[in-house]
């Protein structure tokens, strides 16, 4: 007789080597990488733009300061010639985003290009037209992107220039120091400002401030240019989500459908198609479910054979009892009747033993289902069982011996059911052994396609099963 062999399940693959884990990680990172790359590019562009504007504003302010010193100042007393200053400022060509302000030695504003250019320009208004839904969506997206990036950039970056008010810049320039700052204007536009002193013979007679607001417009345009990157990121997310659906959700749905077919009886075996050929976790799941279904199918077949064997074993003594009853009714010889009663008694004992064995087997299977697996030392288990039979052996009973091959015999199982199985095998072997015979129990290891296994063999010296009964 052989005991069942214990095999270990395959080890799960490392997480980083999992194809599904890599697919999920790549799908989640693809869109994020695109957005981060675009944000970094935009931030780098902003930094380079501010630095370039700082250099150009400093040069422009220095030139205008020198020009004013040569052409719009007085010698005695040293100061500013307001009339000449206004004339010179009007002559400087400036963009609409650039503004020049001049303060005197007391910090009072004496000239402002925004106030000096008092021309009125008349232009026809464009025709009133309601924007289309696409244009409105685009404008809303641009505004949202501007607000989002403005918030992120304001909270997550170091300012390139110090934030100072105009009064602070003027005070620094009156003290003889040039100032560069970054601040927001009256219309919430971003301003870059450079303030320098106007000096006449080593004396500060005023300050000049040049500021520009075109940085906000340029950055807004660049942020609008980032919208396509966002759309690409969304498109990549949609594509990766579709790949996840095709690569994970659909195979799992097919697996569920195949399982439902087995559950409803539409088919006996699990038909998974090519799923078991996959090299990822879904393939592992498909192969595990296929093996589980096959094991259940084999178990059902074993139960059917067991039921047939039980019916056959019960039918034999019942047939013998019926024959003995009919014979005892047909004959008048008391000796024959006594012999038939003995046959009936033996068959009743046989039936009782069969029913007890079936009951024990059912109880054993129930215990196997309820108990949890634990590590069992088969060597020690068999040594304890054999020692009990050796200590309680009677003269007419067969002796029980144990032979163990070298090796480790720790298996995952349930010691109670395993001990019961071994005892049943030994009891069955002793019942067929001649008086003074030997029941040999052998424990050994073997290698199978499913991994290492342990084999327990119980051999007796009985007559065995006739070949025609196998």
Short mmCIF file of C-alpha atoms in Angstrom, two decimals:
data_model
loop_
_atom_site.label_atom_id
_atom_site.label_comp_id
_atom_site.label_asym_id
_atom_site.label_seq_id
_atom_site.Cartn_x
_atom_site.Cartn_y
_atom_site.Cartn_z
CA UNK A 1 0.00 0.00 0.00
CA UNK A 2 1.16 3.52 -0.69
CA UNK A 3 0.56 6.70 1.22
CA UNK A 4 -0.19 9.92 -0.63
CA UNK A 5 2.77 12.09 -1.48
CA UNK A 6 3.15 15.71 -0.43
CA UNK A 7 4.27 18.24 -3.02
CA UNK A 8 5.08 21.92 -2.53
CA UNK A 9 3.35 24.61 -4.63
CA UNK A 10 5.53 26.57 -7.05
CA UNK A 11 7.22 29.63 -5.60
CA UNK A 12 5.66 32.95 -6.65
CA UNK A 13 7.80 34.97 -9.01
CA UNK A 14 9.39 38.18 -7.65
CA UNK A 15 7.24 41.28 -8.02
CA UNK A 16 9.70 43.09 -10.29
CA UNK A 17 9.80 40.07 -12.62
CA UNK A 18 6.03 39.95 -12.96
CA UNK A 19 4.83 40.95 -16.46
CA UNK A 20 1.53 42.22 -15.08
CA UNK A 21 3.28 44.26 -12.39
CA UNK A 22 5.55 45.80 -15.02
CA UNK A 23 2.57 46.56 -17.25
CA UNK A 24 0.64 48.24 -14.43
CA UNK A 25 3.71 50.20 -13.33
CA UNK A 26 4.47 51.35 -16.87
CA UNK A 27 0.85 52.36 -17.51
CA UNK A 28 0.73 54.44 -14.34
CA UNK A 29 4.09 56.08 -14.94
CA UNK A 30 3.77 56.85 -18.66
CA UNK A 31 1.37 59.78 -18.37
CA UNK A 32 3.05 61.01 -15.19
CA UNK A 33 6.47 61.04 -16.86
CA UNK A 34 5.09 63.05 -19.78
CA UNK A 35 3.55 65.66 -17.47
CA UNK A 36 6.64 65.89 -15.26
CA UNK A 37 8.86 66.28 -18.31
CA UNK A 38 6.66 69.05 -19.67
CA UNK A 39 6.55 70.82 -16.29
CA UNK A 40 10.33 70.62 -15.95
CA UNK A 41 10.80 72.00 -19.44
CA UNK A 42 8.38 74.84 -18.67
CA UNK A 43 10.10 75.62 -15.38
CA UNK A 44 13.50 75.63 -17.08
CA UNK A 45 12.14 77.93 -19.76
CA UNK A 46 10.78 80.28 -17.12
CA UNK A 47 14.09 80.39 -15.27
CA UNK A 48 16.05 81.13 -18.43
CA UNK A 49 13.47 83.74 -19.47
CA UNK A 50 13.65 85.57 -16.15
CA UNK A 51 17.45 85.55 -16.20
CA UNK A 52 17.48 86.87 -19.77
CA UNK A 53 14.97 89.56 -18.86
CA UNK A 54 17.04 90.53 -15.83
CA UNK A 55 20.16 90.98 -17.96
CA UNK A 56 18.34 92.97 -20.64
CA UNK A 57 16.53 95.15 -18.10
CA UNK A 58 19.80 95.84 -16.25
CA UNK A 59 21.53 96.90 -19.46
CA UNK A 60 18.55 99.01 -20.51
CA UNK A 61 18.30 100.66 -17.10
CA UNK A 62 22.04 101.40 -17.03
CA UNK A 63 21.91 103.01 -20.48
CA UNK A 64 18.88 105.14 -19.65
CA UNK A 65 20.41 106.16 -16.31
CA UNK A 66 23.60 107.29 -18.05
CA UNK A 67 21.57 109.11 -20.70
CA UNK A 68 19.54 110.94 -18.06
CA UNK A 69 22.69 111.86 -16.14
CA UNK A 70 24.18 113.45 -19.26
CA UNK A 71 21.07 115.17 -20.60
CA UNK A 72 18.45 115.68 -17.87
CA UNK A 73 20.28 116.79 -14.73
CA UNK A 74 21.37 120.14 -13.29
CA UNK A 75 24.75 121.03 -11.85
CA UNK A 76 23.99 123.64 -9.20
CA UNK A 77 22.22 122.47 -7.26
CA UNK A 78 22.64 118.85 -8.41
CA UNK A 79 19.25 117.46 -9.30
CA UNK A 80 16.90 116.40 -12.06
CA UNK A 81 15.62 118.60 -14.87
CA UNK A 82 12.02 117.49 -14.95
CA UNK A 83 11.23 119.10 -18.32
CA UNK A 84 14.19 117.59 -20.12
CA UNK A 85 13.59 114.30 -18.30
CA UNK A 86 10.01 114.09 -19.56
CA UNK A 87 11.11 114.97 -23.08
CA UNK A 88 13.82 112.30 -23.07
CA UNK A 89 11.49 109.61 -21.71
CA UNK A 90 8.87 110.37 -24.36
CA UNK A 91 11.49 109.85 -27.04
CA UNK A 92 12.41 106.34 -25.85
CA UNK A 93 10.60 103.65 -27.90
CA UNK A 94 8.96 101.24 -25.47
CA UNK A 95 6.65 98.26 -25.80
CA UNK A 96 3.26 98.27 -24.14
CA UNK A 97 4.57 95.86 -21.49
CA UNK A 98 7.53 98.08 -20.48
CA UNK A 99 7.24 100.97 -18.05
CA UNK A 100 9.83 103.50 -16.79
CA UNK A 101 9.45 105.49 -13.59
CA UNK A 102 11.82 108.11 -12.19
CA UNK A 103 11.93 109.25 -8.55
CA UNK A 104 13.83 112.25 -7.19
CA UNK A 105 16.27 112.27 -4.29
CA UNK A 106 13.36 112.45 -1.83
CA UNK A 107 11.72 109.34 -3.31
CA UNK A 108 8.90 111.27 -4.99
CA UNK A 109 7.68 110.15 -8.39
CA UNK A 110 8.60 112.79 -10.98
CA UNK A 111 8.14 110.93 -14.27
CA UNK A 112 6.17 107.91 -15.48
CA UNK A 113 6.07 106.77 -19.10
CA UNK A 114 2.54 105.47 -18.61
CA UNK A 115 1.42 109.00 -17.72
CA UNK A 116 3.67 110.84 -20.18
CA UNK A 117 2.28 109.07 -23.26
CA UNK A 118 -1.14 110.66 -23.26
CA UNK A 119 -2.02 109.94 -26.86
CA UNK A 120 -5.46 108.51 -27.53
CA UNK A 121 -5.50 105.71 -30.06
CA UNK A 122 -8.79 104.87 -31.74
CA UNK A 123 -9.37 101.38 -33.11
CA UNK A 124 -12.45 99.70 -34.42
CA UNK A 125 -13.76 97.00 -32.14
CA UNK A 126 -13.84 93.52 -33.60
CA UNK A 127 -17.27 92.14 -34.40
CA UNK A 128 -19.03 90.50 -31.49
CA UNK A 129 -19.00 86.74 -31.95
CA UNK A 130 -19.84 84.01 -29.53
CA UNK A 131 -16.95 81.54 -29.25
CA UNK A 132 -17.66 78.00 -30.34
CA UNK A 133 -17.84 75.13 -27.89
CA UNK A 134 -14.37 73.95 -28.96
CA UNK A 135 -12.92 77.45 -28.43
CA UNK A 136 -14.58 77.74 -25.03
CA UNK A 137 -13.24 74.33 -24.03
CA UNK A 138 -9.75 75.31 -25.19
CA UNK A 139 -9.86 78.62 -23.29
CA UNK A 140 -11.12 76.90 -20.15
CA UNK A 141 -8.33 74.32 -20.43
CA UNK A 142 -5.72 77.05 -20.86
CA UNK A 143 -7.06 79.01 -17.87
CA UNK A 144 -7.14 75.88 -15.74
CA UNK A 145 -3.60 74.97 -16.77
CA UNK A 146 -2.40 78.50 -15.98
CA UNK A 147 -4.00 78.46 -12.54
CA UNK A 148 -2.71 74.96 -11.80
CA UNK A 149 0.84 75.59 -12.93
CA UNK A 150 0.88 78.98 -11.24
CA UNK A 151 -0.13 77.37 -7.96
CA UNK A 152 2.35 74.50 -8.32
CA UNK A 153 5.21 76.75 -9.40
CA UNK A 154 4.49 79.24 -6.62
CA UNK A 155 4.52 76.52 -3.93
CA UNK A 156 7.17 74.17 -5.27
CA UNK A 157 9.98 76.42 -6.56
CA UNK A 158 12.47 78.87 -5.15
CA UNK A 159 11.88 82.45 -6.41
CA UNK A 160 14.54 83.62 -8.86
CA UNK A 161 14.33 87.22 -7.63
CA UNK A 162 13.40 88.58 -4.23
CA UNK A 163 9.89 89.89 -3.86
CA UNK A 164 10.14 93.61 -3.07
CA UNK A 165 7.76 96.50 -3.34
CA UNK A 166 8.56 99.51 -5.52
CA UNK A 167 9.19 101.64 -2.44
CA UNK A 168 11.77 99.15 -1.17
CA UNK A 169 13.55 99.18 -4.53
CA UNK A 170 13.62 102.99 -4.59
CA UNK A 171 15.01 103.11 -1.05
CA UNK A 172 17.79 100.68 -2.05
CA UNK A 173 18.65 102.76 -5.12
CA UNK A 174 18.71 106.00 -3.12
CA UNK A 175 21.24 104.29 -0.87
CA UNK A 176 23.41 103.67 -3.93
CA UNK A 177 22.50 100.01 -4.57
CA UNK A 178 20.79 98.54 -7.62
CA UNK A 179 17.76 96.37 -6.96
CA UNK A 180 16.11 93.54 -8.91
CA UNK A 181 12.80 92.08 -7.82
CA UNK A 182 9.84 90.02 -8.91
CA UNK A 183 6.37 91.05 -7.87
CA UNK A 184 2.75 91.27 -9.00
CA UNK A 185 1.23 94.43 -10.44
CA UNK A 186 -2.13 96.08 -9.96
CA UNK A 187 -3.75 93.76 -12.53
CA UNK A 188 -2.24 90.63 -10.90
CA UNK A 189 0.32 90.41 -13.69
CA UNK A 190 3.85 89.22 -12.95
CA UNK A 191 6.40 92.08 -13.06
CA UNK A 192 10.16 92.02 -13.31
CA UNK A 193 11.71 95.26 -12.10
CA UNK A 194 15.21 96.79 -12.03
CA UNK A 195 15.89 100.01 -10.09
CA UNK A 196 19.21 101.90 -10.29
CA UNK A 197 20.44 105.19 -8.84
CA UNK A 198 20.90 108.29 -11.04
CA UNK A 199 24.19 109.81 -9.92
CA UNK A 200 25.65 113.24 -10.61
CA UNK A 201 29.26 113.59 -9.48
CA UNK A 202 29.03 110.75 -6.94
CA UNK A 203 25.74 112.12 -5.62
CA UNK A 204 22.43 110.28 -6.00
CA UNK A 205 19.96 112.73 -7.50
CA UNK A 206 17.21 110.22 -8.22
CA UNK A 207 16.33 106.67 -9.21
CA UNK A 208 15.13 105.05 -12.40
CA UNK A 209 12.92 101.95 -12.42
CA UNK A 210 12.36 99.85 -15.54
CA UNK A 211 9.79 97.08 -15.27
CA UNK A 212 8.20 94.71 -17.73
CA UNK A 213 5.10 92.50 -17.59
CA UNK A 214 5.50 90.51 -20.80
CA UNK A 215 6.85 87.51 -18.83
CA UNK A 216 3.32 86.56 -17.81
CA UNK A 217 2.13 86.56 -21.41
CA UNK A 218 5.09 84.51 -22.62
CA UNK A 219 4.69 81.97 -19.81
CA UNK A 220 0.95 81.77 -20.51
CA UNK A 221 1.71 81.01 -24.15
CA UNK A 222 4.18 78.33 -23.11
CA UNK A 223 1.63 76.83 -20.76
CA UNK A 224 -0.86 76.79 -23.59
CA UNK A 225 1.77 74.93 -25.59
CA UNK A 226 1.86 72.39 -22.76
CA UNK A 227 -1.78 71.46 -23.40
CA UNK A 228 -0.81 69.05 -26.24
CA UNK A 229 1.51 67.27 -23.81
CA UNK A 230 -1.40 66.87 -21.42
CA UNK A 231 -3.54 65.51 -24.24
CA UNK A 232 -0.76 63.09 -25.16
CA UNK A 233 -0.54 62.00 -21.52
CA UNK A 234 -4.31 61.42 -21.44
CA UNK A 235 -4.10 59.49 -24.72
CA UNK A 236 -1.27 57.36 -23.35
CA UNK A 237 -3.34 56.69 -20.21
CA UNK A 238 -6.30 55.62 -22.35
CA UNK A 239 -4.09 53.33 -24.44
CA UNK A 240 -2.47 51.75 -21.38
CA UNK A 241 -5.88 51.34 -19.73
CA UNK A 242 -7.08 49.58 -22.89
CA UNK A 243 -4.03 47.33 -22.84
CA UNK A 244 -4.71 46.52 -19.20
CA UNK A 245 -8.30 45.70 -20.10
CA UNK A 246 -7.27 43.46 -22.98
CA UNK A 247 -4.39 41.88 -21.09
CA UNK A 248 -6.01 41.39 -17.68
CA UNK A 249 -9.76 41.99 -17.56
CA UNK A 250 -10.70 40.01 -20.67
CA UNK A 251 -8.64 36.90 -19.77
CA UNK A 252 -10.11 36.94 -16.27
CA UNK A 253 -13.59 37.20 -17.76
CA UNK A 254 -12.86 34.22 -20.03
CA UNK A 255 -11.57 32.33 -17.01
CA UNK A 256 -14.78 33.10 -15.11
CA UNK A 257 -16.91 31.94 -18.05
CA UNK A 258 -14.98 28.68 -18.33
CA UNK A 259 -15.44 28.11 -14.58
CA UNK A 260 -19.19 28.80 -14.88
CA UNK A 261 -19.44 26.17 -17.62
CA UNK A 262 -17.92 23.60 -15.29
CA UNK A 263 -20.17 24.73 -12.43
CA UNK A 264 -23.37 24.48 -14.46
CA UNK A 265 -22.41 21.09 -15.92
CA UNK A 266 -22.09 22.31 -19.50
CA UNK A 267 -18.65 20.69 -19.59
CA UNK A 268 -16.66 18.38 -17.34
CA UNK A 269 -13.21 19.86 -17.93
CA UNK A 270 -11.98 23.44 -17.74
CA UNK A 271 -11.34 24.72 -21.28
CA UNK A 272 -8.98 27.70 -20.99
CA UNK A 273 -7.71 27.86 -24.56
CA UNK A 274 -4.31 29.55 -24.65
CA UNK A 275 -4.53 31.08 -21.18
CA UNK A 276 -2.40 28.35 -19.60
CA UNK A 277 0.41 29.22 -22.05
CA UNK A 278 0.80 32.73 -20.61
CA UNK A 279 3.93 33.39 -18.57
CA UNK A 280 2.36 35.85 -16.10
CA UNK A 281 0.13 35.57 -13.03
CA UNK A 282 -2.96 35.00 -15.17
CA UNK A 283 -1.21 31.99 -16.71
CA UNK A 284 -0.32 30.81 -13.20
CA UNK A 285 -3.96 31.21 -12.15
CA UNK A 286 -5.19 29.38 -15.26
CA UNK A 287 -2.81 26.47 -14.70
CA UNK A 288 -3.70 26.33 -10.99
CA UNK A 289 -7.44 26.28 -11.74
CA UNK A 290 -6.89 23.67 -14.44
CA UNK A 291 -4.96 21.50 -11.99
CA UNK A 292 -7.61 22.05 -9.31
CA UNK A 293 -10.40 21.10 -11.70
CA UNK A 294 -8.49 18.01 -12.79
CA UNK A 295 -7.93 17.04 -9.15
CA UNK A 296 -11.65 17.48 -8.42
CA UNK A 297 -12.52 15.41 -11.48
CA UNK A 298 -10.15 12.65 -10.35
CA UNK A 299 -11.67 12.84 -6.86
CA UNK A 300 -15.16 12.44 -8.31
CA UNK A 301 -14.03 9.41 -10.30
CA UNK A 302 -12.43 7.96 -7.17
CA UNK A 303 -15.67 8.48 -5.25
CA UNK A 304 -17.59 6.73 -8.02
CA UNK A 305 -15.20 3.78 -7.94
CA UNK A 306 -15.35 3.75 -4.15
CA UNK A 307 -19.14 3.66 -4.24
CA UNK A 308 -19.02 0.78 -6.73
CA UNK A 309 -16.49 -1.09 -4.55
CA UNK A 310 -18.59 -0.53 -1.43
CA UNK A 311 -21.69 -1.80 -3.21
CA UNK A 312 -19.77 -4.85 -4.38
CA UNK A 313 -18.33 -5.54 -0.93
CA UNK A 314 -21.76 -5.20 0.69
CA UNK A 315 -23.45 -7.30 -1.95
CA UNK A 316 -21.16 -10.32 -1.46
CA UNK A 317 -22.04 -11.02 2.22
CA UNK A 318 -25.69 -10.19 1.54
CA UNK A 319 -25.73 -12.74 -1.28
CA UNK A 320 -24.07 -15.28 0.99
CA UNK A 321 -26.63 -14.58 3.73
CA UNK A 322 -29.54 -14.94 1.32
CA UNK A 323 -28.11 -18.22 0.01
CA UNK A 324 -27.62 -19.52 3.55
CA UNK A 325 -31.18 -18.55 4.51
CA UNK A 326 -32.64 -20.26 1.45
CA UNK A 327 -30.54 -23.37 2.09
CA UNK A 328 -31.56 -23.59 5.74
CA UNK A 329 -35.22 -23.31 4.74
CA UNK A 330 -34.89 -26.03 2.11
CA UNK A 331 -33.08 -28.69 4.19
CA UNK A 332 -34.18 -30.55 7.29
CA UNK A 333 -30.75 -31.70 8.47
CA UNK A 334 -29.92 -29.92 11.77
CA UNK A 335 -26.18 -30.03 11.07
CA UNK A 336 -26.65 -28.25 7.75
CA UNK A 337 -28.86 -25.67 9.39
CA UNK A 338 -26.26 -25.07 12.11
CA UNK A 339 -23.58 -24.65 9.46
CA UNK A 340 -25.77 -22.13 7.58
CA UNK A 341 -26.32 -20.21 10.81
CA UNK A 342 -22.54 -20.04 11.27
CA UNK A 343 -22.19 -18.72 7.71
CA UNK A 344 -24.84 -16.08 8.41
CA UNK A 345 -23.09 -15.08 11.65
CA UNK A 346 -19.71 -14.70 9.90
CA UNK A 347 -21.28 -12.68 7.10
CA UNK A 348 -23.01 -10.42 9.64
CA UNK A 349 -19.64 -9.80 11.33
CA UNK A 350 -18.16 -9.11 7.92
CA UNK A 351 -20.96 -6.64 7.15
CA UNK A 352 -20.47 -4.94 10.51
CA UNK A 353 -16.75 -4.58 9.85
CA UNK A 354 -17.37 -3.19 6.36
CA UNK A 355 -19.87 -0.65 7.65
CA UNK A 356 -17.47 0.36 10.46
CA UNK A 357 -14.66 0.79 7.94
CA UNK A 358 -16.86 2.95 5.72
CA UNK A 359 -17.92 5.04 8.73
CA UNK A 360 -14.31 5.46 9.84
CA UNK A 361 -13.31 6.46 6.32
CA UNK A 362 -16.07 9.09 6.13
CA UNK A 363 -15.10 10.45 9.53
CA UNK A 364 -11.45 10.52 8.48
CA UNK A 365 -12.25 12.47 5.33
CA UNK A 366 -14.27 14.95 7.38
CA UNK A 367 -11.36 15.47 9.77
CA UNK A 368 -9.01 15.97 6.84
CA UNK A 369 -11.23 18.73 5.46
CA UNK A 370 -11.56 20.50 8.83
CA UNK A 371 -7.99 20.27 10.08
CA UNK A 372 -5.23 22.60 8.93
CA UNK A 373 -1.99 21.39 7.42
CA UNK A 374 1.04 21.28 9.70
CA UNK A 375 4.58 19.94 9.51
CA UNK A 376 4.61 16.21 10.34
CA UNK A 377 7.69 14.05 10.96
CA UNK A 378 6.70 10.77 9.27
CA UNK A 379 9.74 8.92 10.68
CA UNK A 380 8.72 9.62 14.27
CA UNK A 381 5.05 8.98 13.50
CA UNK A 382 5.78 5.50 12.09
CA UNK A 383 8.25 4.70 14.89
CA UNK A 384 5.56 5.48 17.49
CA UNK A 385 2.94 3.36 15.71
CA UNK A 386 5.26 0.38 15.20
CA UNK A 387 6.47 0.54 18.81
CA UNK A 388 2.85 0.33 20.03
CA UNK A 389 2.24 -2.79 17.92
CA UNK A 390 5.53 -4.28 19.15
CA UNK A 391 4.69 -3.66 22.82
CA UNK A 392 1.14 -5.06 22.54
CA UNK A 393 1.93 -8.01 20.23
CA UNK A 394 0.48 -11.40 21.11
CA UNK A 395 2.11 -14.71 20.26
CA UNK A 396 -0.37 -15.56 17.49
CA UNK A 397 -0.23 -12.11 15.87
CA UNK A 398 2.10 -11.01 13.10
CA UNK A 399 5.06 -8.83 14.08
CA UNK A 400 5.33 -5.29 12.70
CA UNK A 401 8.76 -4.00 11.57
CA UNK A 402 9.93 -0.63 10.27
CA UNK A 403 12.67 0.12 7.71
CA UNK A 404 13.58 3.77 7.03
CA UNK A 405 15.91 5.00 4.30
CA UNK A 406 18.22 7.94 5.13
CA UNK A 407 16.73 11.37 4.54
CA UNK A 408 14.40 14.07 5.83
CA UNK A 409 10.77 12.99 6.19
CA UNK A 410 9.09 16.22 7.28
CA UNK A 411 5.95 16.74 5.20
CA UNK A 412 2.96 19.08 5.32
CA UNK A 413 -0.07 17.09 6.44
CA UNK A 414 -2.30 16.10 9.36
CA UNK A 415 -0.77 13.70 11.85
CA UNK A 416 -4.10 12.30 13.09
CA UNK A 417 -5.49 11.17 9.71
CA UNK A 418 -2.04 9.99 8.58
CA UNK A 419 -1.66 7.84 11.70
CA UNK A 420 -5.17 6.44 11.20
CA UNK A 421 -4.39 5.51 7.58
CA UNK A 422 -1.18 3.72 8.58
CA UNK A 423 -2.95 1.86 11.41
CA UNK A 424 -5.72 0.78 9.04
CA UNK A 425 -3.15 -0.53 6.56
CA UNK A 426 -1.29 -2.41 9.29
CA UNK A 427 -4.50 -3.86 10.75
CA UNK A 428 -5.60 -5.01 7.31
CA UNK A 429 -2.17 -6.56 6.65
CA UNK A 430 -2.15 -8.37 10.03
CA UNK A 431 -5.62 -9.78 9.40
CA UNK A 432 -4.34 -11.55 6.28
CA UNK A 433 -0.93 -12.55 7.69
CA UNK A 434 -0.36 -16.08 9.01
CA UNK A 435 0.33 -16.54 12.75
CA UNK A 436 3.91 -15.60 13.51
CA UNK A 437 4.25 -13.74 10.21
CA UNK A 438 5.67 -10.28 9.64
CA UNK A 439 4.15 -7.01 8.45
CA UNK A 440 6.94 -4.83 6.99
CA UNK A 441 6.54 -1.03 6.95
CA UNK A 442 9.01 0.80 4.67
CA UNK A 443 9.58 4.57 4.54
CA UNK A 444 11.56 6.05 1.63
CA UNK A 445 11.93 9.15 -0.51
CA UNK A 446 11.44 9.43 -4.25
CA UNK A 447 11.54 12.06 -6.98
CA UNK A 448 8.53 12.71 -9.18
CA UNK A 449 7.73 15.20 -11.98
CA UNK A 450 5.85 17.29 -9.42
CA UNK A 451 8.76 17.42 -6.97
CA UNK A 452 10.10 15.46 -3.98
CA UNK A 453 7.72 12.87 -2.49
CA UNK A 454 7.60 10.40 0.38
CA UNK A 455 6.44 6.79 0.02
CA UNK A 456 5.11 4.52 2.78
CA UNK A 457 4.77 0.83 1.88
CA UNK A 458 2.99 -1.76 4.09
CA UNK A 459 3.65 -5.38 3.04
CA UNK A 460 2.26 -8.59 4.51
CA UNK A 461 2.81 -12.33 4.02
CA UNK A 462 -0.80 -13.14 3.26
CA UNK A 463 -2.18 -14.90 0.18
CA UNK A 464 -2.76 -11.62 -1.65
CA UNK A 465 -5.42 -10.99 -4.29
CA UNK A 466 -5.85 -13.63 -7.00
CA UNK A 467 -4.88 -12.35 -10.45
CA UNK A 468 -8.35 -13.00 -11.80
CA UNK A 469 -9.79 -10.70 -9.10
CA UNK A 470 -7.56 -7.72 -9.88
#
